[in-house]
mmCIF file of C-alpha atoms in Angstrom:
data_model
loop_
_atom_site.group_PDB
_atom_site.id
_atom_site.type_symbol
_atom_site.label_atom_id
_atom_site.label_comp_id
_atom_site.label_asym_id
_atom_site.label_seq_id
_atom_site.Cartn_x
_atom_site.Cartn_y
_atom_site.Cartn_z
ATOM 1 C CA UNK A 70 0.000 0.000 0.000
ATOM 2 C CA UNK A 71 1.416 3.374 -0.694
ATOM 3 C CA UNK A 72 2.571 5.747 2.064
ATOM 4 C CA UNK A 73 0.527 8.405 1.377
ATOM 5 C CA UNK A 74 -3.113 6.572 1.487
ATOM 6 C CA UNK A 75 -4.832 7.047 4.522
ATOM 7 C CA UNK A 76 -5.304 3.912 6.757
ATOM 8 C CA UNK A 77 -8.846 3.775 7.212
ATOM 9 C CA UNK A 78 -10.367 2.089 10.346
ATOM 10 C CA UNK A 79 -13.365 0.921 11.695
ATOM 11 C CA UNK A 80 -13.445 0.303 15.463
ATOM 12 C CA UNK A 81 -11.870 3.529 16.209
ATOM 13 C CA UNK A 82 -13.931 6.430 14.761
ATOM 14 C CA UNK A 83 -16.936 4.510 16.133
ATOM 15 C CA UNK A 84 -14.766 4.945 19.537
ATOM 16 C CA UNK A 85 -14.353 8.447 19.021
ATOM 17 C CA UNK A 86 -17.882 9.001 18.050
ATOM 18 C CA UNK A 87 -19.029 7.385 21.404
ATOM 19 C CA UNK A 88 -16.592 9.551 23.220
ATOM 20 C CA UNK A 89 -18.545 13.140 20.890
ATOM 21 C CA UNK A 90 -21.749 11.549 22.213
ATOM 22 C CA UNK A 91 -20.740 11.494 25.449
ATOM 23 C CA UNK A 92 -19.214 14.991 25.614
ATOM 24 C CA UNK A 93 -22.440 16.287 23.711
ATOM 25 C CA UNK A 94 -24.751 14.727 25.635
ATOM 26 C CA UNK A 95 -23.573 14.319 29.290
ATOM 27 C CA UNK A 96 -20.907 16.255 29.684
ATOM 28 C CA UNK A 97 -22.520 18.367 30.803
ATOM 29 C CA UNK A 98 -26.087 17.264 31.046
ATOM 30 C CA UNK A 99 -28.288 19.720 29.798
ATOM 31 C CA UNK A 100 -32.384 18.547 28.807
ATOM 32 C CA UNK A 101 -32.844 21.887 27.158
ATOM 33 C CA UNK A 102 -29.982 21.030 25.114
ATOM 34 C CA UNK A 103 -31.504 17.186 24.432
ATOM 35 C CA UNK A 104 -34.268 18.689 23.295
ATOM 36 C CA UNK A 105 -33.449 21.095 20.482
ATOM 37 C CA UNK A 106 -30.821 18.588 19.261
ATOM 38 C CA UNK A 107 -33.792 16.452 19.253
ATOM 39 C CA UNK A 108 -35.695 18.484 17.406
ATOM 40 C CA UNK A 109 -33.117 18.476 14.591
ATOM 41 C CA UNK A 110 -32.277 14.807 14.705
ATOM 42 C CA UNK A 111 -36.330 14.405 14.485
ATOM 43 C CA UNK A 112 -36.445 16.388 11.234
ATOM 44 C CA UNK A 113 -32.951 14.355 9.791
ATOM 45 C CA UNK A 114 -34.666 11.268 10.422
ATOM 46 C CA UNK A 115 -38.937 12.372 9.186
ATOM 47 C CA UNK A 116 -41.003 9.902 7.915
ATOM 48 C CA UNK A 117 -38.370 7.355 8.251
ATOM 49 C CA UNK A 118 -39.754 5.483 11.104
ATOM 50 C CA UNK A 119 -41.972 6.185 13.697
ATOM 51 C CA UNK A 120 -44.116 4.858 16.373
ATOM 52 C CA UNK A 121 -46.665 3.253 14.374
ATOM 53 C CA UNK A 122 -48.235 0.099 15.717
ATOM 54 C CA UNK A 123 -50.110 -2.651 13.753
ATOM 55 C CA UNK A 124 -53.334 -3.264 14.618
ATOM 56 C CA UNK A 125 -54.208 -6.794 14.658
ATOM 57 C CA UNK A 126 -57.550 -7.781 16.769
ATOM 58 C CA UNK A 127 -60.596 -8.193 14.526
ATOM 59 C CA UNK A 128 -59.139 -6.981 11.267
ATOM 60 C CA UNK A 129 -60.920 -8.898 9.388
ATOM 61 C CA UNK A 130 -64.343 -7.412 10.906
ATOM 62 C CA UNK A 131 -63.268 -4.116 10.740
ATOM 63 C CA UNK A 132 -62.319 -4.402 7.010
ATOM 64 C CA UNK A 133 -65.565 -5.780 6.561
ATOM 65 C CA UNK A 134 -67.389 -2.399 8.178
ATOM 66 C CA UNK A 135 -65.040 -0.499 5.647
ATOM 67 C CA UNK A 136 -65.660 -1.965 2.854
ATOM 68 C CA UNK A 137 -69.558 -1.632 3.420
ATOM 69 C CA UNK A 138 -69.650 2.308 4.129
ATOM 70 C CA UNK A 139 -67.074 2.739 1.367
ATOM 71 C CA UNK A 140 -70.103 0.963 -1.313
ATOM 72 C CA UNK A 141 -72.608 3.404 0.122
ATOM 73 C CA UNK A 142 -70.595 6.239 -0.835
ATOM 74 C CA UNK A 143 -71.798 7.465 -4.462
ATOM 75 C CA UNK A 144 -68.996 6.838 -7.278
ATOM 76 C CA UNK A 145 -68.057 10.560 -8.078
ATOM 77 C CA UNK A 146 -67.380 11.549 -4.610
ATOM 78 C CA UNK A 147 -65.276 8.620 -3.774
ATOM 79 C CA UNK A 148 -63.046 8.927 -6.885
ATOM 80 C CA UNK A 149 -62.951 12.499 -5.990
ATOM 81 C CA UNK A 150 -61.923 11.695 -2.244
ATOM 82 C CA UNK A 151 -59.700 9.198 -3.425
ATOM 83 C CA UNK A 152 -57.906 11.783 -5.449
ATOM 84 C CA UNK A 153 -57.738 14.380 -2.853
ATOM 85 C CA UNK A 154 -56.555 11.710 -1.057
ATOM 86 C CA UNK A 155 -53.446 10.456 -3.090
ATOM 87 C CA UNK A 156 -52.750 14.439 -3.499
ATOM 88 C CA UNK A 157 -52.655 14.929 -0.244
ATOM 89 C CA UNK A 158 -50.237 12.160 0.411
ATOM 90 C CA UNK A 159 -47.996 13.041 -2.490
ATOM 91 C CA UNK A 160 -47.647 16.680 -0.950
ATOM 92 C CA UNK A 161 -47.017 15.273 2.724
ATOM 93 C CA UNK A 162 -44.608 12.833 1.168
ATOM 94 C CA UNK A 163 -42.591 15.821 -0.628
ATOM 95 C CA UNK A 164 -43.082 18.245 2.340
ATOM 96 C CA UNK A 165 -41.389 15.657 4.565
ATOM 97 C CA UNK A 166 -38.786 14.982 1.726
ATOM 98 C CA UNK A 167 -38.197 18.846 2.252
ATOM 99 C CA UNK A 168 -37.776 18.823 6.152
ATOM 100 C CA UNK A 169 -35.837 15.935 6.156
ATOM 101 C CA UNK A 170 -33.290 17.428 4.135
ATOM 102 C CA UNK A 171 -32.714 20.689 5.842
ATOM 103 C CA UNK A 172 -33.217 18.959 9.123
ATOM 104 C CA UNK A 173 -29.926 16.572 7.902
ATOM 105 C CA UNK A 174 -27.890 19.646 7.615
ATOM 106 C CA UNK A 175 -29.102 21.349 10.833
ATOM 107 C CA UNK A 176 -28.254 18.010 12.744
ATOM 108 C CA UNK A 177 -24.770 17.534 11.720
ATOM 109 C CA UNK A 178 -24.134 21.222 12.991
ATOM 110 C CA UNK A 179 -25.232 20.944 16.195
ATOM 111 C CA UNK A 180 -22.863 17.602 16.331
ATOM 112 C CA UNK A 181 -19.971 19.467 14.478
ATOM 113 C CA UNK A 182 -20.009 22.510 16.986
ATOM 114 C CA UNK A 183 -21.686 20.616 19.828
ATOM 115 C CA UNK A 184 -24.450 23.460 20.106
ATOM 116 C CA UNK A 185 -27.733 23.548 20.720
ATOM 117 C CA UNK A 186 -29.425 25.604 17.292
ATOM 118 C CA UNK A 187 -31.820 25.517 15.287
ATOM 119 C CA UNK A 188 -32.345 28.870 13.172
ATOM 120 C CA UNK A 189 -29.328 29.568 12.655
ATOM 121 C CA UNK A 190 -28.192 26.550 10.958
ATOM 122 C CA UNK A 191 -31.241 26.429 8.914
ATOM 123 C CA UNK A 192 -30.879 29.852 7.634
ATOM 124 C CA UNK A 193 -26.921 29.311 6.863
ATOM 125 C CA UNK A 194 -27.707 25.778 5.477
ATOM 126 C CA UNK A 195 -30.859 26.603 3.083
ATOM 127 C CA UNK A 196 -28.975 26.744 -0.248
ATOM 128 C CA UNK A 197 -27.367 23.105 0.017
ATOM 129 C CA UNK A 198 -30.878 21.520 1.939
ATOM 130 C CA UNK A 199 -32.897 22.807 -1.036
ATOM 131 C CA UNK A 200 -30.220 21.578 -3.985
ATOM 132 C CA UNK A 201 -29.901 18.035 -1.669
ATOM 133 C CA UNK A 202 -34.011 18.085 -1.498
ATOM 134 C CA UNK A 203 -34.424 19.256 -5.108
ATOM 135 C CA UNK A 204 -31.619 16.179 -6.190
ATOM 136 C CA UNK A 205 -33.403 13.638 -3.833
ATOM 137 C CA UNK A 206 -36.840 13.983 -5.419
ATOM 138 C CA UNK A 207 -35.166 13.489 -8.869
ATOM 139 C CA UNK A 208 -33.150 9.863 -7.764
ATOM 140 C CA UNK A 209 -37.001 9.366 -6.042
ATOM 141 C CA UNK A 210 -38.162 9.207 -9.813
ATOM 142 C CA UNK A 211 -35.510 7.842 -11.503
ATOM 143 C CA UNK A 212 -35.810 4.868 -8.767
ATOM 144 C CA UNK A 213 -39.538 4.934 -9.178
ATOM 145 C CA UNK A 214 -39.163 4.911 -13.271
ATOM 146 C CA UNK A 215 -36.167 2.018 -12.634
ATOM 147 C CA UNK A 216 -38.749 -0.049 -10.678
ATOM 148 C CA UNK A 217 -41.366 0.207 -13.413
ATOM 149 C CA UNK A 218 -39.019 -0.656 -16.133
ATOM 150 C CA UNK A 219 -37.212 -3.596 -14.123
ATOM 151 C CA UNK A 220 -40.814 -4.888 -13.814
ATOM 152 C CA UNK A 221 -41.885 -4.812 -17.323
ATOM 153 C CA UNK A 222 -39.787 -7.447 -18.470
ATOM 154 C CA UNK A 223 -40.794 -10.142 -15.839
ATOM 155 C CA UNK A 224 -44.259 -9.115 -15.915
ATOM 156 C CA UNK A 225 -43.679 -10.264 -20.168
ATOM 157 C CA UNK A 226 -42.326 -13.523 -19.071
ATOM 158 C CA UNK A 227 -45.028 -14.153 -16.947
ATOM 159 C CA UNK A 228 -47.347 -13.866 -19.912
ATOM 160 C CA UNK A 229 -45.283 -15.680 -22.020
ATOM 161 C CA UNK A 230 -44.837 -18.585 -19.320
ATOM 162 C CA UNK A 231 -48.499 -18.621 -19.094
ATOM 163 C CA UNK A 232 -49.055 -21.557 -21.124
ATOM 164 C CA UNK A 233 -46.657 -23.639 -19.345
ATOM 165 C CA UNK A 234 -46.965 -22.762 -16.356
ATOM 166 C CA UNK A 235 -50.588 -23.765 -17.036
ATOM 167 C CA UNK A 236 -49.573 -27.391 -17.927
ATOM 168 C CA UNK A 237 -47.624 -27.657 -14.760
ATOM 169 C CA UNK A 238 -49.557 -25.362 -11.937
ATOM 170 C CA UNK A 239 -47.723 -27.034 -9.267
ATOM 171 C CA UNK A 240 -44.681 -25.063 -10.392
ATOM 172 C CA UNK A 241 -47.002 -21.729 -10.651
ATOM 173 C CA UNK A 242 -46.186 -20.472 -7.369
ATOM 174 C CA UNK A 243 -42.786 -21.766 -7.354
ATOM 175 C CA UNK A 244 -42.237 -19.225 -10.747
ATOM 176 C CA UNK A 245 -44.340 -16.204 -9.151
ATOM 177 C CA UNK A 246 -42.353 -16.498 -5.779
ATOM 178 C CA UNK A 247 -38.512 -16.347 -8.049
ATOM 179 C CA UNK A 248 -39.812 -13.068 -10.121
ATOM 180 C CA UNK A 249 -40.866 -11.327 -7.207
ATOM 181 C CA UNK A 250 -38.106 -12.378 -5.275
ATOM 182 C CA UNK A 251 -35.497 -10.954 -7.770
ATOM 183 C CA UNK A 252 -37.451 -7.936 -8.858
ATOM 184 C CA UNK A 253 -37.484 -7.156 -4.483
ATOM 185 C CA UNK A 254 -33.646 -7.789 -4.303
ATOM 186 C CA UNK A 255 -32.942 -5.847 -6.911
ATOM 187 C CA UNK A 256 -34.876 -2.899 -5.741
ATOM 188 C CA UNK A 257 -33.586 -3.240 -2.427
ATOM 189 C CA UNK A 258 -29.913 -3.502 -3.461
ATOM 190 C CA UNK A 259 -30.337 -0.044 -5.207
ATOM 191 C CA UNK A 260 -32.119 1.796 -2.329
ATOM 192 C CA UNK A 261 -29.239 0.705 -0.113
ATOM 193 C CA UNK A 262 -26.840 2.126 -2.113
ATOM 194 C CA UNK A 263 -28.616 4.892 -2.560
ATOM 195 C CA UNK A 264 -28.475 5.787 1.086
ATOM 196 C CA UNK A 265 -25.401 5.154 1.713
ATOM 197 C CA UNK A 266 -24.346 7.735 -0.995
ATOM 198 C CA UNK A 267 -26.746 9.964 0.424
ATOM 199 C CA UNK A 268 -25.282 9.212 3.686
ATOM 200 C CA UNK A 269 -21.963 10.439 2.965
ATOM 201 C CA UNK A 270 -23.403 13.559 0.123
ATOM 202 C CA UNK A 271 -24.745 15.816 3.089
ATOM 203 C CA UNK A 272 -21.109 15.607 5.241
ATOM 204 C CA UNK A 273 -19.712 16.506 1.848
ATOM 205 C CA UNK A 274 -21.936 19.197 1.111
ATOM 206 C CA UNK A 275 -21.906 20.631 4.892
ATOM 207 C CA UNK A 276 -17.908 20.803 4.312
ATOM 208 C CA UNK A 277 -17.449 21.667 0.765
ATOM 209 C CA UNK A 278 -20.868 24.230 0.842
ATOM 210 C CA UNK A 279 -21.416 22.673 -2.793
ATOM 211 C CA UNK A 280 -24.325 21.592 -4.721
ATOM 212 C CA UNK A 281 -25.762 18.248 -4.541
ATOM 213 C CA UNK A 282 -24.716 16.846 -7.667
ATOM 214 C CA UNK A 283 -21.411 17.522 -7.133
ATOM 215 C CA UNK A 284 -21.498 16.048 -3.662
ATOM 216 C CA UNK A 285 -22.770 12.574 -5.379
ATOM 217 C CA UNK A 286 -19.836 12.672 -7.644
ATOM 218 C CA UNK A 287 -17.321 13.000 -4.557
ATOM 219 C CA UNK A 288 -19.705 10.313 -2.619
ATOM 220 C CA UNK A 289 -19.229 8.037 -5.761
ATOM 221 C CA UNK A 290 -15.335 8.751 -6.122
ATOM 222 C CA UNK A 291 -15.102 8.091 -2.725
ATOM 223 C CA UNK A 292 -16.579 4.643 -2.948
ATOM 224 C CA UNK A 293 -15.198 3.512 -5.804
ATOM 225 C CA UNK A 294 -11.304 4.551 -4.433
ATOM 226 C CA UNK A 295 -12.277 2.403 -1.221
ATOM 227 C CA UNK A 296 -14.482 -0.378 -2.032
ATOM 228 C CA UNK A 297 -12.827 -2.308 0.866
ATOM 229 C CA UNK A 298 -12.838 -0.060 3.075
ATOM 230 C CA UNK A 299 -16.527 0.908 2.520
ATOM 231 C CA UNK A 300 -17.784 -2.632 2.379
ATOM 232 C CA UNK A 301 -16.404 -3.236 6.010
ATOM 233 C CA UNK A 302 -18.300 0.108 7.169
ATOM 234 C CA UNK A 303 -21.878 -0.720 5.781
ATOM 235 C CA UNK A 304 -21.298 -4.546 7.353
ATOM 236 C CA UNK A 305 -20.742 -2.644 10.618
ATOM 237 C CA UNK A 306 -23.280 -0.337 10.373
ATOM 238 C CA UNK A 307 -25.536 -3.221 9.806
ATOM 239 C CA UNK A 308 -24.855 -5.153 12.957
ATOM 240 C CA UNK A 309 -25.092 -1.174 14.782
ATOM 241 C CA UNK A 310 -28.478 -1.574 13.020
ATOM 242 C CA UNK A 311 -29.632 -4.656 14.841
ATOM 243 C CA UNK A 312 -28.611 -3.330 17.790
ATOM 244 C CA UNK A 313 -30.053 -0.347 17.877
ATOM 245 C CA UNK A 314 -33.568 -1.922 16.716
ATOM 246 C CA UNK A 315 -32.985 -4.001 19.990
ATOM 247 C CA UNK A 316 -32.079 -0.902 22.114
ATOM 248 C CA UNK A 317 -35.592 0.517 20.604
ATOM 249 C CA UNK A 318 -37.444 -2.424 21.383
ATOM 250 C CA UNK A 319 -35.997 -2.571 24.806
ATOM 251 C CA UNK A 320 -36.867 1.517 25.279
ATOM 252 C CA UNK A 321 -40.371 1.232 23.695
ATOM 253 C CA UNK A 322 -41.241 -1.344 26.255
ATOM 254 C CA UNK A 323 -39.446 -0.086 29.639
ATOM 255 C CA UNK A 324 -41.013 3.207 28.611
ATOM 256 C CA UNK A 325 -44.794 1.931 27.713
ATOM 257 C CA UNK A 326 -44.497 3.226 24.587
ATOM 258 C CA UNK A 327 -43.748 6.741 25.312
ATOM 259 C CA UNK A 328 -40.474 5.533 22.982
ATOM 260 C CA UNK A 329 -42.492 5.312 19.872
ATOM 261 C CA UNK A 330 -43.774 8.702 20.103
ATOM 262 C CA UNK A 331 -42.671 10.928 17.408
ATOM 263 C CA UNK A 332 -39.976 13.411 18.439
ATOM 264 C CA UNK A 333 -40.193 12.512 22.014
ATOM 265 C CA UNK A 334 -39.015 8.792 20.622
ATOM 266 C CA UNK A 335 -36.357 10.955 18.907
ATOM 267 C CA UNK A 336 -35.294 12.746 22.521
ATOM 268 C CA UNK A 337 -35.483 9.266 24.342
ATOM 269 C CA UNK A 338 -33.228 7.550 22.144
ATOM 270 C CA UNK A 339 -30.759 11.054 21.358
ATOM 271 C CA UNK A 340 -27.412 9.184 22.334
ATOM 272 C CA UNK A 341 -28.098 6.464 19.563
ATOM 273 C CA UNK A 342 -28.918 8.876 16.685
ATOM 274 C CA UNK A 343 -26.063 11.010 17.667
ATOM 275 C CA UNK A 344 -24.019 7.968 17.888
ATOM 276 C CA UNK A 345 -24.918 7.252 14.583
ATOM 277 C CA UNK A 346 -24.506 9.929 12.665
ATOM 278 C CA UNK A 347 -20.890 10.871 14.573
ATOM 279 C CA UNK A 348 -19.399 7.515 13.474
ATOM 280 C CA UNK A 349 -20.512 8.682 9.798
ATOM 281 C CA UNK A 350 -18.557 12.211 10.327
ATOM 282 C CA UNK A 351 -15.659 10.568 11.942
ATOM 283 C CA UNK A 352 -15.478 7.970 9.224
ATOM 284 C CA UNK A 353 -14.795 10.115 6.549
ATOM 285 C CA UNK A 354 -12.557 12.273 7.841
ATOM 286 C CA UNK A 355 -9.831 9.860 7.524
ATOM 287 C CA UNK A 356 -10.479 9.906 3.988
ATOM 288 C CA UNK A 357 -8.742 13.432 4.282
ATOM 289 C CA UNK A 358 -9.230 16.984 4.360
ATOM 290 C CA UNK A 359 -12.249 17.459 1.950
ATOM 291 C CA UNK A 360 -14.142 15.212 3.994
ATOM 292 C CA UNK A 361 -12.941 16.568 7.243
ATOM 293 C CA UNK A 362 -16.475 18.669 8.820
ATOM 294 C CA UNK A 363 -14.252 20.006 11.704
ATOM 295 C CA UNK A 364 -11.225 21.205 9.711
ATOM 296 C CA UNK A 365 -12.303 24.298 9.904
ATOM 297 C CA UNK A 366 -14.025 24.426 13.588
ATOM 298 C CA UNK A 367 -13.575 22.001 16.220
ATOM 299 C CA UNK A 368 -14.673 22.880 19.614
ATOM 300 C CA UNK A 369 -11.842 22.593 22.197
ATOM 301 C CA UNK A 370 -13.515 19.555 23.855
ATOM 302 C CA UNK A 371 -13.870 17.511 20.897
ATOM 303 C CA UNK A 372 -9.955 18.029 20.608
ATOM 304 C CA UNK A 373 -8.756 14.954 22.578
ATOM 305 C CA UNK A 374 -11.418 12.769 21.407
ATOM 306 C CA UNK A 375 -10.974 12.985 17.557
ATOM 307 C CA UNK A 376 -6.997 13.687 17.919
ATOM 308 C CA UNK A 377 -6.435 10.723 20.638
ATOM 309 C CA UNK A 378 -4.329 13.103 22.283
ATOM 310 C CA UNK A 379 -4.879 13.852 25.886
ATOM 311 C CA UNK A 380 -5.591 17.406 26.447
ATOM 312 C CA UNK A 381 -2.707 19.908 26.857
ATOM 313 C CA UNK A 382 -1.836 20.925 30.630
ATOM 314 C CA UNK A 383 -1.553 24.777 30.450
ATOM 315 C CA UNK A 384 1.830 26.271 29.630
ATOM 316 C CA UNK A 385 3.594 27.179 33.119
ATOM 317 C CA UNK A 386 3.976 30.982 33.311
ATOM 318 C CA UNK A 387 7.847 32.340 34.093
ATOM 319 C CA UNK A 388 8.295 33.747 37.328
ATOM 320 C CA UNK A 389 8.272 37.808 36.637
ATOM 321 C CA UNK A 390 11.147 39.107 37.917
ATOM 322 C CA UNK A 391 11.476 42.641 39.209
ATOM 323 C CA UNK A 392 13.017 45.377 37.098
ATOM 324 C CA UNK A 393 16.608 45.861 36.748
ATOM 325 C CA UNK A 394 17.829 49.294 38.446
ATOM 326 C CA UNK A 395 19.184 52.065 35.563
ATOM 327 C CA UNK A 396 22.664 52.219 35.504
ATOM 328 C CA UNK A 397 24.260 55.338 37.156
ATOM 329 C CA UNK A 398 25.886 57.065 34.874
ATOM 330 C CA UNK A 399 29.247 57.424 34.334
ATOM 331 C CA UNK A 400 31.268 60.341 35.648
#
């Protein structure tokens, strides 16, 4: 390996983003401060995930009630409501879209300069949130368009395997079950990598103060320079994953739900989102300079945490020693 590539670790940035949690978070302990941070952690994270709950006794009768007051309803009005409806979800769906992506940038600030802010950060931060938003909605529709397209082509074998399929129906579901199983892997193998380049495009952004497209190409450079590296990262992050979804569990319960609440969900489990999102920053720093967020600003505290340096002792002041008395002059 050559000299000059940086060695790029795993265990140790999520060490030093334990240690920023801690210093963030507890050191000193401040609920006001939980709060707003909170706040912008809640809006990083909106409308992906939530404290929904599935509700499972008499489903089948309820269904039932709905489907008979939804035939009493006149045909006009409920394609009409149904419209209003989808529109309405479309807009919520965007407007959350929008939050979420100037809430990313406001929650990486109050990480980077362990401060408690809101307005500020989303005044300073509006240019890249909309140009990240404004990119996000377009890879929404190119994935959505992808999807389609990926679909049409098993869809025509379907067809096409109609007739034989019909001659051997115990190998009908068999056939169904493959197709949707590849056509879901797929999909799902594109969304992840689609986060994880949007994972790393808003650091990039927050450092570089560029434009989103030019924060993908940097995100996809970076990648494709450390596939390695990268691989061992998402592989961690998964098993962080399944760990925090046990920590949630755990919370939802030993709080009676009061976990699953949106935004106060958000404040209960604070020390796991800003866990998460630290070992993202201090990841990438090691990939240098450009992908440094503190290289510009780095409270003093955060010093011996992301430098593994203990903290200076303050330089020893010299004794001041009295003035010397003027010379007498010389007669």
């Amino acid at each position: 390996m050559n000299g000059s590539e940086p060695n790029i670790e795993i265990f140790k940035p999520f060490g030093e983003a334990f240690e920023l949690m801690k210093k963030i978070l507890f050191q000193p302990f401040d609920l006001k401060k939980w709060f707003i941070i909170g706040f912008a952690a809640w809006l990083a994270n909106l409308g992906r995930g939530g404290g929904s709950f599935n509700y499972q006794f008499n489903r089948r009768e309820e269904a039932q009630k709905i489907n008979e007051a939804i035939s009493q309803i006149p045909h006009p009005i409920l394609v009409l409501g149904i419209s209003l409806l989808v529109v309405l979800v479309l807009v919520l769906i965007v407007l959350f879209s929008w939050l979420r992506a100037r809430g990313g940038f406001m929650f990486i600030d109050c990480i980077v300069k362990n401060r408690a802010v809101i307005a500020e950060p989303w005044r300073e931060f509006r240019k890249e949130g909309n140009s990240y938003f404004l990119f996000s909605l377009v890879v929404t529709f190119v994935l959505i368009v992808f999807a389609a397209l990926l679909a049409l082509p098993l869809i025509v074998l379907a067809f096409k395997g109609r007739y034989f399929l019909h001659l051997h129906r115990a190998r009908l579901d068999v056939y169904v079950i493959l197709i949707i199983a590849a056509w879901i892997f797929v999909i799902l193998l594109v969304i992840i990598a689609w986060a994880l380049i949007a994972s790393f495009m808003v650091p990039v952004m927050y450092r570089r103060r560029c434009r989103a497209y030019e924060a993908f190409r940097a995100a996809l450079s970076l990648i494709a320079a450390h596939p390695g590296e990268i691989l061992l990262y998402c592989l961690f992050l998964v098993v962080l994953a399944i760990a925090t979804g046990l920590i949630s569990c755990f919370a939802i319960c030993a709080t009676c739900c009061i976990a699953a609440l949106p935004y106060i969900g958000t404040v209960i489990l604070l020390p796991v989102f800003i866990l998460f999102r630290s070992f993202s920053l201090v990841f990438l720093r090691q990939f240098g300079p450009d992908y440094d967020v503190w290289v510009t600003f780095m409270p003093p505290e955060f010093a011996p945490a992301l430098s593994g340096m203990p903290p200076m002792p303050p330089a020893a002041q010299s004794p001041t020693l009295p003035p010397e008395p003027p010379s007498s002059p010389v007669g």
